[in-house]
Amino acid sequence: MSSENVEVFLASVPENEIIPDKTFAQRTVPVPSASNLKEGQLLVETLYVSLDPILRKWLTAPNPAMNMKIGDRMLSPTLARVLASRFSTYEVGDLVNSWTGWVNYAIVDADQVQKAPLPEGAKVSDALGLLGLTGLSAYVGMLRIGRPKKGETVVVSAAAGAVGNVAAQIAKIQGARVVGIAGGAEKCRFLVEELGFDAAVDYKAADFEEKFAEAVGAGIDVYFDNVGGKILQMALDKANKLSRIVICGAVSIYNKTDTYSGIKDAYRLALLSITVQGFNAFDYLSEFPNARGDILKWTQEGQLQRAETVVRGGLEKAPAALADLLKGKNVGKMVLEVKAP
Amino acid sequence: MSSENVEVFLASVPENEIIPDKTFAQRTVPVPSASNLKEGQLLVETLYVSLDPILRKWLTAPNPAMNMKIGDRMLSPTLARVLASRFSTYEVGDLVNSWTGWVNYAIVDADQVQKAPLPEGAKVSDALGLLGLTGLSAYVGMLRIGRPKKGETVVVSAAAGAVGNVAAQIAKIQGARVVGIAGGAEKCRFLVEELGFDAAVDYKAADFEEKFAEAVGAGIDVYFDNVGGKILQMALDKANKLSRIVICGAVSIYNKTDTYSGIKDAYRLALLSITVQGFNAFDYLSEFPNARGDILKWTQEGQLQRAETVVRGGLEKAPAALADLLKGKNVGKMVLEVKAP
């Protein structure tokens, strides 16, 4: 245990893009001591913080669960190790998923954490990625809402992102023809050559609309949306009869790249029997154990590749890493490794 | 069999409202003779034509199945009696559902009609109403997509209309709290006093928004949409977590009362795990026999009231009746009785 405890806090609400030194600031806070623990509490040490596009949204439109004000510690999903416990279920050394956020050491109520889901064969960071909310969102969104059938055309936006790449790979495992949308030629190459997508289209390219139309061919059966805005409407315009549109996120509006993220013609949903469904992985909580089993099995069989961007360094790297994430500089799940496990 | 055969045809495409004498015209055509029948054909006599809001939409944006041009006979769901048959499955006197449209007598291919679904205890016009696409749309839309649970709040627009009143009554049978939206105090009274709705709100009243907010209380769990436009957005703004929005029709845009009928903030669907689903009754074809069984049983038990507006007179009454329907002058299913069965 170090004698220093760094905490990164919200210094100002960003207007558009995050400006690392302006949006956030850091301070040194006292290292909490095990002797301060009350019954039912844990002392934990942060190993990884999860960097997710939705955090940007929550800076301006706080999620009730976060409810961060200026000066508050930045919260995010976190993987931590228990250093001291006054709750029977947890022992020193246990790894836990928590929301303690951007701090080295913290005291947390045991009912605010869960044991990290780390079966044999998993990487520690999988507790935030493939086996955390990222992988679970991809799994339930694609399989419970998208429900791709063999030979159907599935389109995934932000397909090189954390949830997108997993959702697309799961569709591929179901036998669908998978088209990814991503920013930049290198990401598109990665999706096709390394992850086995059938096609990938670069939304930053001048001929995006043309290439998109080409790639989707006869139309879209499942669209897994992480971006909203213009691309959502383009997908709706190509949606087939009885297609399913899965609304997972809308990074183009968190980022304010797009100001409108709606559906222009709701009547078309009736005409073509289209479903547009938003979801939260927790809607399917009872499926988590099975979902994690499937994901781990697919990973071990080589059907599902782990795509991960691990940023190394202390918590002072977190603001710039989050800004990079929102500029799409990551491939796959981005985590900051605060301390190697 | 009469010696005259009247046919009403599309004379001009209406800009906004239907103008009966301008949009349609009639002519006398030869009475087809049984001796003209080819193998596999039927000679039929029209008893009822179904008047449906969607017909307005199809005048300007032709449905591929209709594909009517100026000068073509107006098509609509029709209940007819077989006068002569050259197809083994049909006998003289059989009642059939067809799309022969606004004509007294017609020759039709037997594979273009279905036996009218008229079990004992049904009224003949039920083949177009409660036991036809009207009732079936209400049934599958409400039970397969809306899926109201006991105590949930269900809102139905155009609730005094053909599909709306049935959908709402089915929700009531499931134990939901049902709020109807309709035009005018008399329709609202009818919905509450005669059909047993928990509340009904008049969208033409000056205090509509206020009364709507009051009636939906803590929020909407199921919204069954027949109108689109502004009311769809109002319902979305009050939609609860995990709510279901059933898109059945959008009469406000067929009529051009509203020019926009979309969803402003698709991201909200993710935030609240909302489903917006369009449908066509034929998506659930295999359920039709069971659905008809349930509807008939509910009707006979007095749980489901038949709401019907029967216009009497010849086919020359059809244009004005359709215009009246689009002005909301009907209560329940509107049919034109061309000839009493």
mmCIF file with all atom_site columns, C-alpha atoms in Angstrom, chain A residues 54 57 232 241-242 247 250 253-254 260-267 269-270 273-280 283, chain B residues 54 57 232 241-242 247 250 253-254 260-267 269-270 273-280 283:
data_model
loop_
_atom_site.group_PDB
_atom_site.id
_atom_site.type_symbol
_atom_site.label_atom_id
_atom_site.label_alt_id
_atom_site.label_comp_id
_atom_site.label_asym_id
_atom_site.label_entity_id
_atom_site.label_seq_id
_atom_site.pdbx_PDB_ins_code
_atom_site.Cartn_x
_atom_site.Cartn_y
_atom_site.Cartn_z
_atom_site.occupancy
_atom_site.B_iso_or_equiv
_atom_site.pdbx_formal_charge
_atom_site.auth_seq_id
_atom_site.auth_comp_id
_atom_site.auth_asym_id
_atom_site.auth_atom_id
_atom_site.pdbx_PDB_model_num
ATOM 1  C CA . ILE A 1 54  ? -21.351 6.966   -21.692 1.00 0.00 ? 54  ILE A CA 1
ATOM 2  C CA . LYS A 1 57  ? -22.934 11.841  -21.342 1.00 0.00 ? 57  LYS A CA 1
ATOM 3  C CA . LEU A 1 232 ? -29.075 5.670   -37.193 1.00 0.00 ? 232 LEU A CA 1
ATOM 4  C CA . LYS A 1 241 ? -39.225 -5.878  -43.222 1.00 0.00 ? 241 LYS A CA 1
ATOM 5  C CA . LEU A 1 242 ? -39.265 -7.354  -39.694 1.00 0.00 ? 242 LEU A CA 1
ATOM 6  C CA . ILE A 1 247 ? -30.393 1.095   -29.398 1.00 0.00 ? 247 ILE A CA 1
ATOM 7  C CA . ALA A 1 250 ? -25.585 7.358   -29.026 1.00 0.00 ? 250 ALA A CA 1
ATOM 8  C CA . ILE A 1 253 ? -24.867 13.012  -29.349 1.00 0.00 ? 253 ILE A CA 1
ATOM 9  C CA . TYR A 1 254 ? -22.773 12.635  -26.180 1.00 0.00 ? 254 TYR A CA 1
ATOM 10 C CA . TYR A 1 260 ? -30.432 15.364  -33.735 1.00 0.00 ? 260 TYR A CA 1
ATOM 11 C CA . SER A 1 261 ? -30.719 11.704  -32.940 1.00 0.00 ? 261 SER A CA 1
ATOM 12 C CA . GLY A 1 262 ? -34.226 10.615  -33.664 1.00 0.00 ? 262 GLY A CA 1
ATOM 13 C CA . ILE A 1 263 ? -36.329 8.643   -36.072 1.00 0.00 ? 263 ILE A CA 1
ATOM 14 C CA . LYS A 1 264 ? -37.879 10.709  -38.819 1.00 0.00 ? 264 LYS A CA 1
ATOM 15 C CA . ASP A 1 265 ? -40.723 8.476   -39.903 1.00 0.00 ? 265 ASP A CA 1
ATOM 16 C CA . ALA A 1 266 ? -42.216 6.309   -37.184 1.00 0.00 ? 266 ALA A CA 1
ATOM 17 C CA . TYR A 1 267 ? -44.981 5.170   -39.548 1.00 0.00 ? 267 TYR A CA 1
ATOM 18 C CA . LEU A 1 269 ? -41.947 1.053   -38.519 1.00 0.00 ? 269 LEU A CA 1
ATOM 19 C CA . ALA A 1 270 ? -45.559 -0.095  -39.018 1.00 0.00 ? 270 ALA A CA 1
ATOM 20 C CA . SER A 1 273 ? -42.909 -4.223  -39.023 1.00 0.00 ? 273 SER A CA 1
ATOM 21 C CA . ILE A 1 274 ? -39.664 -2.819  -37.654 1.00 0.00 ? 274 ILE A CA 1
ATOM 22 C CA . THR A 1 275 ? -38.759 -2.965  -33.953 1.00 0.00 ? 275 THR A CA 1
ATOM 23 C CA . VAL A 1 276 ? -36.616 -0.255  -32.356 1.00 0.00 ? 276 VAL A CA 1
ATOM 24 C CA . GLN A 1 277 ? -35.624 -1.286  -28.865 1.00 0.00 ? 277 GLN A CA 1
ATOM 25 C CA . GLY A 1 278 ? -33.457 0.388   -26.277 1.00 0.00 ? 278 GLY A CA 1
ATOM 26 C CA . PHE A 1 279 ? -32.053 -1.628  -23.427 1.00 0.00 ? 279 PHE A CA 1
ATOM 27 C CA . ASN A 1 280 ? -29.837 -1.765  -20.404 1.00 0.00 ? 280 ASN A CA 1
ATOM 28 C CA . ASP A 1 283 ? -32.835 -5.681  -17.761 1.00 0.00 ? 283 ASP A CA 1
ATOM 29 C CA . ILE B 1 54  ? -55.236 3.437   -44.082 1.00 0.00 ? 54  ILE B CA 1
ATOM 30 C CA . LYS B 1 57  ? -52.714 6.734   -47.108 1.00 0.00 ? 57  LYS B CA 1
ATOM 31 C CA . LEU B 1 232 ? -46.939 9.939   -30.338 1.00 0.00 ? 232 LEU B CA 1
ATOM 32 C CA . LYS B 1 241 ? -38.916 2.360   -18.035 1.00 0.00 ? 241 LYS B CA 1
ATOM 33 C CA . LEU B 1 242 ? -39.419 -0.869  -20.002 1.00 0.00 ? 242 LEU B CA 1
ATOM 34 C CA . ILE B 1 247 ? -47.081 1.502   -33.853 1.00 0.00 ? 247 ILE B CA 1
ATOM 35 C CA . ALA B 1 250 ? -50.546 7.164   -38.142 1.00 0.00 ? 250 ALA B CA 1
ATOM 36 C CA . ILE B 1 253 ? -50.094 11.946  -41.257 1.00 0.00 ? 253 ILE B CA 1
ATOM 37 C CA . TYR B 1 254 ? -52.433 10.198  -43.728 1.00 0.00 ? 254 TYR B CA 1
ATOM 38 C CA . TYR B 1 260 ? -43.886 15.236  -38.753 1.00 0.00 ? 260 TYR B CA 1
ATOM 39 C CA . SER B 1 261 ? -44.391 11.842  -37.204 1.00 0.00 ? 261 SER B CA 1
ATOM 40 C CA . GLY B 1 262 ? -41.145 10.712  -35.736 1.00 0.00 ? 262 GLY B CA 1
ATOM 41 C CA . ILE B 1 263 ? -39.320 10.140  -32.502 1.00 0.00 ? 263 ILE B CA 1
ATOM 42 C CA . LYS B 1 264 ? -37.209 13.060  -31.396 1.00 0.00 ? 264 LYS B CA 1
ATOM 43 C CA . ASP B 1 265 ? -34.799 11.376  -29.028 1.00 0.00 ? 265 ASP B CA 1
ATOM 44 C CA . ALA B 1 266 ? -33.947 7.779   -29.850 1.00 0.00 ? 266 ALA B CA 1
ATOM 45 C CA . TYR B 1 267 ? -31.323 7.722   -27.097 1.00 0.00 ? 267 TYR B CA 1
ATOM 46 C CA . LEU B 1 269 ? -35.175 4.505   -25.715 1.00 0.00 ? 269 LEU B CA 1
ATOM 47 C CA . ALA B 1 270 ? -31.853 3.170   -24.390 1.00 0.00 ? 270 ALA B CA 1
ATOM 48 C CA . SER B 1 273 ? -35.278 0.469   -22.138 1.00 0.00 ? 273 SER B CA 1
ATOM 49 C CA . ILE B 1 274 ? -38.256 1.420   -24.291 1.00 0.00 ? 274 ILE B CA 1
ATOM 50 C CA . THR B 1 275 ? -39.414 -0.685  -27.243 1.00 0.00 ? 275 THR B CA 1
ATOM 51 C CA . VAL B 1 276 ? -41.066 0.930   -30.267 1.00 0.00 ? 276 VAL B CA 1
ATOM 52 C CA . GLN B 1 277 ? -42.471 -1.728  -32.548 1.00 0.00 ? 277 GLN B CA 1
ATOM 53 C CA . GLY B 1 278 ? -44.425 -1.492  -35.757 1.00 0.00 ? 278 GLY B CA 1
ATOM 54 C CA . PHE B 1 279 ? -46.390 -4.462  -36.962 1.00 0.00 ? 279 PHE B CA 1
ATOM 55 C CA . ASN B 1 280 ? -48.779 -5.904  -39.472 1.00 0.00 ? 280 ASN B CA 1
ATOM 56 C CA . ASP B 1 283 ? -46.806 -11.139 -39.108 1.00 0.00 ? 283 ASP B CA 1
#
